[in-house]
């Protein structure tokens, strides 16, 4: 909910606290083909009726996203798997049972009930049941599956608050008709995407459910995706703030201090991200001219605040972010993935 609890209008974007009346209004807009931004446990989504090709076209236009990048289709309950997927594999069923509602997207063969506009013309569809009361209430009231990419312009940092969504779309024509404000997102990075078509399961994007948990349920290892990018988040540069991003591996405070010193020596405004709240890499080792972007106590906290801190850095006029990578287990794998893409050379 917005701090004041009131409806806020920001340059033609209407933001409402996600109460029953606002959810009813949002469902009505969606049934008429408009776009609605809504909170999920991962990030805010830019939703449209997944059975309405014209509404789906509006998502691609508003985001500036290439039409061949498929969208995730959100469902109200795990029981809907068979309505939108043709013969899901036993592995797909097991994953849906174990992790829905939750931050796991399962790529399965699509049924004709899903508009090809949602799947970028692919024979498969990415499905997930979000674990957020507002998203679930909206899905139920709309009575349709909702295609929803993250509610940001293509290639940019995903939004984790309603204010982030308005910052992305204020002044952009064809953006959401309404932004439902459900407060900050609990997970903070996007869902894990696993392709389960019957052969070896493939991890297409690390995310809110650690890969180890999925491997435990399936009783086998996930293959990593190779070849041309199959998910848009797999492109080299993505999730990028305006500031340049430089990465430092954990466990080497001297390397961190040296990276900060070298960046400051270029005369730019420098910030440090992912500093642990305690331990050898703590602030006292660093040049105090560098801005510390809120230290993190755990990997879960790092995931939750990652995008928010990158946005803060941009707002504060930071030109160079030195990011300390987390260890690559649990949510650390998703955080490392997003930071690598934020640091990749920009087109
Ligand atoms: O947490 C999330 O997943 C958020 C919230 C809003 O649910 N959504 C999200 O959507 O991150 P988006 O569009 O930003 O990323 C969806 C990713 C893209 O990289 C897309 O290529 C991939 O999912 N994807 C969707 N359907 C696919 C399919 N059939 N095959 C392969 N990749 C697919
Ligand atoms: Mg996205």
Coordinates of C-alpha atoms and ligand atoms in Angstrom, one line a residue:
X1 CA 0.0 0.0 0.0
X2 CA 1.2 3.5 -0.7
X3 CA 2.5 5.3 2.4
X4 CA -0.6 7.5 2.7
X5 CA -3.0 4.7 1.7
X6 CA -4.6 7.1 -0.9
X7 CA -4.9 6.8 -4.6
X8 CA -2.0 8.6 -6.3
X9 CA -1.9 9.7 -9.9
X10 CA 1.5 10.2 -11.4
X11 CA 1.4 11.8 -14.9
X12 CA -1.6 9.8 -16.0
X13 CA -0.6 6.6 -14.2
X14 CA -3.2 5.7 -11.6
X15 CA -1.8 3.9 -8.5
X16 CA -4.3 2.4 -6.0
X17 CA -3.8 0.5 -2.8
X18 CA -4.8 -3.1 -3.7
X19 CA -8.0 -3.3 -1.7
X20 CA -11.1 -5.2 -2.9
X21 CA -12.5 -2.2 -4.9
X22 CA -9.2 -1.6 -6.7
X23 CA -8.9 -5.3 -7.5
X24 CA -12.4 -5.3 -9.0
X25 CA -11.6 -2.2 -11.1
X26 CA -8.4 -3.9 -12.3
X27 CA -10.2 -7.1 -13.2
X28 CA -12.7 -5.0 -15.2
X29 CA -9.9 -3.2 -17.1
X30 CA -8.2 -6.6 -17.9
X31 CA -11.5 -8.0 -19.2
X32 CA -11.6 -5.0 -21.6
X33 CA -8.1 -5.6 -22.9
X34 CA -6.3 -3.0 -20.9
X35 CA -3.0 -3.5 -19.0
X36 CA -2.7 -3.6 -15.2
X37 CA 0.5 -3.7 -13.2
X38 CA 0.2 -5.9 -10.1
X39 CA 2.4 -7.2 -7.3
X40 CA 3.7 -10.8 -7.1
X41 CA 6.0 -12.3 -4.5
X42 CA 9.0 -11.8 -7.0
X43 CA 8.6 -8.5 -8.8
X44 CA 5.7 -6.4 -10.1
X45 CA 4.1 -7.7 -13.4
X46 CA 2.6 -5.9 -16.3
X47 CA -0.5 -8.0 -16.9
X48 CA -2.9 -8.7 -19.7
X49 CA -5.5 -11.3 -20.5
X50 CA -3.4 -14.2 -21.9
X51 CA -6.3 -15.2 -24.3
X52 CA -6.6 -11.7 -25.8
X53 CA -4.0 -11.2 -28.7
X54 CA -4.7 -7.5 -28.9
X55 CA -4.1 -7.0 -25.2
X56 CA -0.9 -9.0 -25.4
X57 CA 0.3 -6.8 -28.3
X58 CA -0.1 -3.8 -25.9
X59 CA 2.4 -5.5 -23.4
X60 CA 5.1 -5.7 -26.1
X61 CA 4.5 -2.2 -27.2
X62 CA 4.5 -0.7 -23.7
X63 CA 7.7 -2.6 -22.7
X64 CA 9.5 -2.1 -26.0
X65 CA 10.0 -5.8 -26.0
X66 CA 10.7 -7.9 -29.1
X67 CA 7.6 -9.9 -30.1
X68 CA 9.4 -13.2 -30.2
X69 CA 10.2 -13.1 -26.4
X70 CA 7.6 -15.2 -24.8
X71 CA 5.6 -14.1 -21.7
X72 CA 4.9 -16.0 -18.5
X73 CA 1.3 -17.0 -18.1
X74 CA 0.0 -16.7 -14.5
X75 CA -2.7 -19.1 -13.2
X76 CA -4.9 -18.9 -10.2
X77 CA -4.3 -22.5 -9.0
X78 CA -2.1 -25.5 -9.8
X79 CA -5.3 -27.4 -10.9
X80 CA -5.3 -25.2 -14.0
X81 CA -2.1 -26.8 -15.4
X82 CA -4.0 -29.1 -17.7
X83 CA -6.2 -26.3 -19.2
X84 CA -3.2 -24.5 -20.6
X85 CA -0.7 -27.3 -21.1
X86 CA -0.9 -30.3 -23.5
X87 CA 0.1 -33.5 -21.7
X88 CA 2.4 -32.0 -19.1
X89 CA 5.2 -34.5 -18.2
X90 CA 5.1 -36.2 -14.8
X91 CA 8.1 -34.0 -13.8
X92 CA 6.0 -30.9 -14.6
X93 CA 3.2 -32.2 -12.4
X94 CA 5.6 -32.9 -9.5
X95 CA 7.1 -29.4 -9.7
X96 CA 3.7 -27.7 -9.8
X97 CA 2.5 -29.7 -6.8
X98 CA 5.7 -29.0 -4.9
X99 CA 6.2 -25.3 -5.6
X100 CA 2.9 -23.6 -6.6
X101 CA 1.9 -21.1 -5.5
X102 CA 5.5 -19.9 -5.6
X103 CA 8.3 -18.4 -7.6
X104 CA 8.8 -21.2 -10.1
X105 CA 7.8 -21.0 -13.8
X106 CA 7.4 -24.3 -15.6
X107 CA 7.9 -24.4 -19.4
X108 CA 5.6 -27.1 -20.9
X109 CA 3.9 -27.8 -24.2
X110 CA 1.2 -25.2 -24.8
X111 CA -2.4 -25.9 -25.6
X112 CA -4.4 -24.0 -28.2
X113 CA -6.2 -22.2 -25.4
X114 CA -3.1 -20.0 -25.0
X115 CA -2.7 -17.2 -27.5
X116 CA 0.4 -17.7 -29.7
X117 CA 1.0 -14.0 -29.1
X118 CA 1.9 -14.9 -25.4
X119 CA 4.4 -17.5 -26.3
X120 CA 6.4 -15.7 -29.0
X121 CA 5.1 -18.3 -31.5
X122 CA 6.7 -21.1 -29.6
X123 CA 5.0 -24.5 -29.1
X124 CA 5.7 -24.2 -25.3
X125 CA 4.3 -22.0 -22.6
X126 CA 5.8 -20.8 -19.3
X127 CA 3.2 -21.2 -16.5
X128 CA 3.3 -20.2 -12.9
X129 CA 0.9 -19.6 -9.9
X130 CA 2.2 -16.6 -8.0
X131 CA 2.3 -16.7 -4.2
X132 CA 0.9 -13.2 -3.5
X133 CA -2.7 -12.5 -2.2
X134 CA -3.2 -9.6 -4.5
X135 CA -2.1 -11.5 -7.6
X136 CA -4.2 -14.5 -6.7
X137 CA -7.3 -12.3 -6.0
X138 CA -6.8 -10.5 -9.3
X139 CA -6.5 -13.8 -11.2
X140 CA -9.7 -15.1 -9.5
X141 CA -11.7 -12.0 -10.2
X142 CA -10.6 -11.7 -13.8
X143 CA -11.3 -15.3 -14.4
X144 CA -8.6 -15.5 -17.1
X145 CA -5.0 -16.5 -17.1
X146 CA -2.8 -13.4 -17.1
X147 CA 0.3 -13.0 -19.2
X148 CA 2.7 -10.7 -17.2
X149 CA 6.3 -9.9 -17.8
X150 CA 8.1 -7.8 -15.2
X151 CA 6.7 -4.3 -15.3
X152 CA 9.8 -2.5 -16.6
X153 CA 10.9 -1.3 -20.0
X154 CA 12.9 -3.9 -21.9
X155 CA 16.4 -4.6 -20.6
X156 CA 16.0 -2.5 -17.5
X157 CA 15.9 -3.3 -13.7
X158 CA 12.7 -5.1 -12.6
X159 CA 10.3 -3.2 -10.3
X160 CA 9.8 -4.3 -6.7
X161 CA 7.5 -1.5 -5.6
X162 CA 4.5 0.3 -7.2
X163 CA 6.6 3.5 -7.3
X164 CA 9.2 1.6 -9.4
X165 CA 6.5 0.8 -11.8
X166 CA 5.4 4.4 -12.2
X167 CA 9.0 5.5 -12.6
X168 CA 9.2 3.0 -15.6
X169 CA 5.9 4.0 -17.3
X170 CA 5.1 7.6 -16.3
X171 CA 5.0 9.5 -19.6
X172 CA 5.1 6.3 -21.7
X173 CA 1.9 6.0 -23.8
X174 CA 0.1 2.7 -23.7
X175 CA 1.4 1.8 -20.2
X176 CA -0.8 0.2 -17.5
X177 CA -4.3 1.7 -17.0
X178 CA -3.9 1.0 -13.3
X179 CA -1.0 0.0 -10.9
X180 CA -2.1 -2.1 -7.9
X181 CA 0.0 -1.2 -4.9
X182 CA 0.7 -4.2 -2.7
X183 CA 3.8 -3.0 -1.0
X184 CA 7.4 -4.2 -1.6
X185 CA 7.9 -7.7 -3.1
X186 CA 9.0 -10.4 -0.6
X187 CA 11.4 -12.3 -2.9
X188 CA 12.8 -9.5 -5.0
X189 CA 14.2 -11.5 -8.0
X190 CA 12.1 -13.2 -10.7
X191 CA 10.9 -16.7 -10.7
X192 CA 13.1 -19.7 -11.5
X193 CA 12.3 -21.0 -15.0
X194 CA 12.6 -24.7 -15.7
X195 CA 11.8 -26.4 -19.0
X196 CA 10.3 -29.9 -18.4
X197 CA 9.3 -31.2 -21.8
X198 CA 9.9 -34.9 -21.0
X199 CA 13.6 -35.1 -21.7
X200 CA 16.2 -33.7 -19.3
X201 CA 14.9 -30.8 -17.3
X202 CA 16.7 -27.6 -18.1
X203 CA 17.2 -24.6 -15.9
X204 CA 16.5 -21.6 -18.1
X205 CA 16.8 -18.9 -15.5
X206 CA 17.8 -19.2 -11.8
X207 CA 15.4 -17.3 -9.5
X208 CA 13.3 -17.3 -6.4
X209 CA 13.3 -21.1 -5.9
X210 CA 16.9 -22.4 -5.5
X211 CA 17.9 -25.0 -8.2
X212 CA 18.9 -27.4 -5.4
X213 CA 15.2 -27.6 -4.1
X214 CA 14.0 -28.4 -7.7
X215 CA 16.7 -31.1 -8.1
X216 CA 15.6 -32.6 -4.8
X217 CA 12.0 -32.9 -5.9
X218 CA 12.9 -34.3 -9.4
X219 CA 15.6 -36.6 -8.0
X220 CA 17.9 -35.5 -10.8
X221 CA 20.3 -32.7 -11.8
X222 CA 19.0 -29.8 -13.9
X223 CA 20.8 -29.2 -17.2
X224 CA 22.0 -25.7 -17.8
X225 CA 20.7 -23.9 -20.9
X226 CA 23.1 -23.6 -23.8
X227 CA 22.8 -22.3 -27.3
X228 CA 21.0 -19.1 -28.3
X229 CA 19.2 -17.3 -25.5
X230 CA 16.0 -19.1 -24.8
X231 CA 14.7 -16.6 -22.2
X232 CA 15.0 -12.9 -22.6
X233 CA 16.7 -12.7 -19.2
X234 CA 19.4 -14.9 -20.7
X235 CA 20.6 -12.2 -23.0
X236 CA 24.0 -10.9 -22.0
X237 CA 22.9 -7.4 -21.0
X238 CA 19.7 -7.2 -19.0
X239 CA 18.5 -5.9 -15.6
X240 CA 20.8 -2.9 -16.2
X241 CA 20.7 0.3 -14.2
X242 CA 22.2 3.5 -15.7
X243 CA 25.3 3.2 -13.6
X244 CA 28.1 0.9 -14.7
X245 CA 28.3 -2.3 -12.7
X246 CA 31.6 -4.0 -11.7
X247 CA 31.7 -7.4 -9.9
X248 CA 33.9 -8.6 -7.2
X249 CA 34.0 -12.3 -6.0
X250 CA 33.3 -12.8 -2.3
X251 CA 36.1 -13.7 0.3
X252 CA 38.6 -11.1 -0.9
X253 CA 38.2 -7.8 1.0
X254 CA 41.5 -6.5 -0.5
X255 CA 40.2 -6.9 -4.0
X256 CA 37.0 -5.1 -3.0
X257 CA 38.9 -2.2 -1.5
X258 CA 41.1 -2.0 -4.6
X259 CA 38.2 -2.0 -7.0
X260 CA 36.5 0.8 -5.0
X261 CA 39.8 2.8 -4.9
X262 CA 40.4 2.4 -8.6
X263 CA 36.8 3.5 -9.5
X264 CA 37.1 6.6 -7.2
X265 CA 40.4 7.5 -8.8
X266 CA 38.6 8.0 -12.1
X267 CA 36.6 10.9 -10.4
X268 CA 33.2 9.1 -10.7
X269 CA 30.6 8.8 -8.0
X270 CA 31.0 5.3 -6.7
X271 CA 28.7 3.0 -4.6
X272 CA 29.2 -0.4 -3.1
X273 CA 26.5 -3.1 -3.2
X274 CA 26.1 -6.3 -1.3
X275 CA 28.5 -5.5 1.6
X276 CA 27.8 -7.9 4.5
X277 CA 26.5 -6.3 7.7
X278 CA 29.5 -7.9 9.5
X279 CA 32.7 -9.7 8.7
X280 CA 36.0 -8.9 7.1
X281 CA 34.5 -7.0 4.1
X282 CA 32.8 -4.4 6.3
X283 CA 32.8 -0.7 5.6
X284 CA 35.8 0.4 7.6
X285 CA 38.1 -1.3 5.0
X286 CA 36.8 0.9 2.2
X287 CA 37.4 4.5 1.2
X288 CA 34.7 6.5 2.9
X289 CA 34.1 8.5 -0.3
X290 CA 32.2 5.5 -1.7
X291 CA 28.4 5.3 -0.9
X292 CA 27.4 2.1 0.8
X293 CA 24.0 0.9 -0.6
X294 CA 22.5 -0.6 2.6
X295 CA 24.5 -3.7 3.7
X296 CA 22.9 -7.1 3.5
X297 CA 22.8 -9.7 6.3
X298 CA 21.7 -12.8 4.3
X299 CA 21.5 -13.9 0.6
X300 CA 17.7 -13.7 0.9
X301 CA 18.0 -10.1 1.9
X302 CA 20.4 -9.4 -0.9
X303 CA 17.8 -10.8 -3.4
X304 CA 15.0 -8.8 -1.8
X305 CA 16.8 -5.5 -2.0
X306 CA 19.0 -6.0 -5.2
X307 CA 16.8 -4.1 -7.7
X308 CA 15.7 -1.5 -5.1
X309 CA 19.4 -0.6 -4.4
X310 CA 20.3 -0.4 -8.1
X311 CA 17.4 2.0 -8.6
X312 CA 18.5 4.0 -5.6
X313 CA 22.0 4.2 -7.0
X314 CA 20.7 5.7 -10.2
X315 CA 18.5 8.2 -8.3
X316 CA 21.5 9.2 -6.3
X317 CA 23.5 9.9 -9.4
X318 CA 25.9 7.0 -8.8
X319 CA 28.0 6.4 -11.9
X320 CA 29.8 3.2 -10.9
X321 CA 28.6 0.4 -8.7
X322 CA 31.0 -2.1 -7.3
X323 CA 28.9 -5.2 -6.4
X324 CA 30.2 -7.9 -4.1
X325 CA 28.8 -11.2 -5.4
X326 CA 27.2 -13.7 -3.0
X327 CA 28.2 -17.3 -2.8
X328 CA 26.6 -19.3 -5.6
X329 CA 24.2 -21.4 -3.5
X330 CA 20.5 -20.9 -2.7
X331 CA 19.2 -17.5 -3.9
X332 CA 22.9 -16.6 -4.4
X333 CA 22.7 -18.2 -7.9
X334 CA 19.9 -15.8 -9.0
X335 CA 21.6 -12.7 -7.5
X336 CA 24.9 -13.6 -9.3
X337 CA 23.0 -14.1 -12.5
X338 CA 21.2 -10.7 -12.4
X339 CA 24.4 -8.9 -11.3
X340 CA 26.4 -10.5 -14.2
X341 CA 23.8 -9.3 -16.6
X342 CA 23.7 -5.9 -15.1
X343 CA 27.5 -5.8 -15.5
X344 CA 27.5 -7.1 -19.1
X345 CA 28.6 -4.8 -22.0
X346 CA 25.6 -2.8 -23.1
X347 CA 24.5 -2.8 -26.7
Ligands
LIG1 O1 8.9 -13.7 -11.4 C1 8.6 -13.6 -12.6 O2 8.8 -14.6 -13.4 C2 8.0 -12.3 -13.1 C3 6.6 -12.1 -12.4 C4 5.9 -10.9 -12.9 O3 5.9 -13.3 -12.5 N1 7.9 -12.3 -14.5 C5 8.9 -12.2 -15.3 O4 8.6 -12.1 -16.7 O5 10.1 -12.2 -15.0 P1 9.6 -11.7 -17.8 O6 8.8 -11.6 -19.1 O7 10.3 -10.5 -17.4 O8 10.5 -12.9 -18.0 C6 10.0 -14.1 -18.4 C7 11.0 -15.0 -19.0 C8 11.6 -14.5 -20.3 O9 13.0 -14.5 -20.1 C9 11.0 -15.4 -21.3 O10 11.9 -15.5 -22.4 C10 10.9 -16.7 -20.5 O11 10.4 -16.2 -19.3 N2 9.9 -17.6 -21.1 C11 8.5 -17.4 -21.0 N3 7.9 -18.4 -21.7 C12 8.9 -19.2 -22.2 C13 8.9 -20.4 -23.0 N4 7.8 -20.9 -23.5 N5 10.1 -20.9 -23.3 C14 11.3 -20.4 -22.8 N6 11.3 -19.2 -22.1 C15 10.2 -18.7 -21.8
LIG2 MG1 11.8 -9.1 -17.1

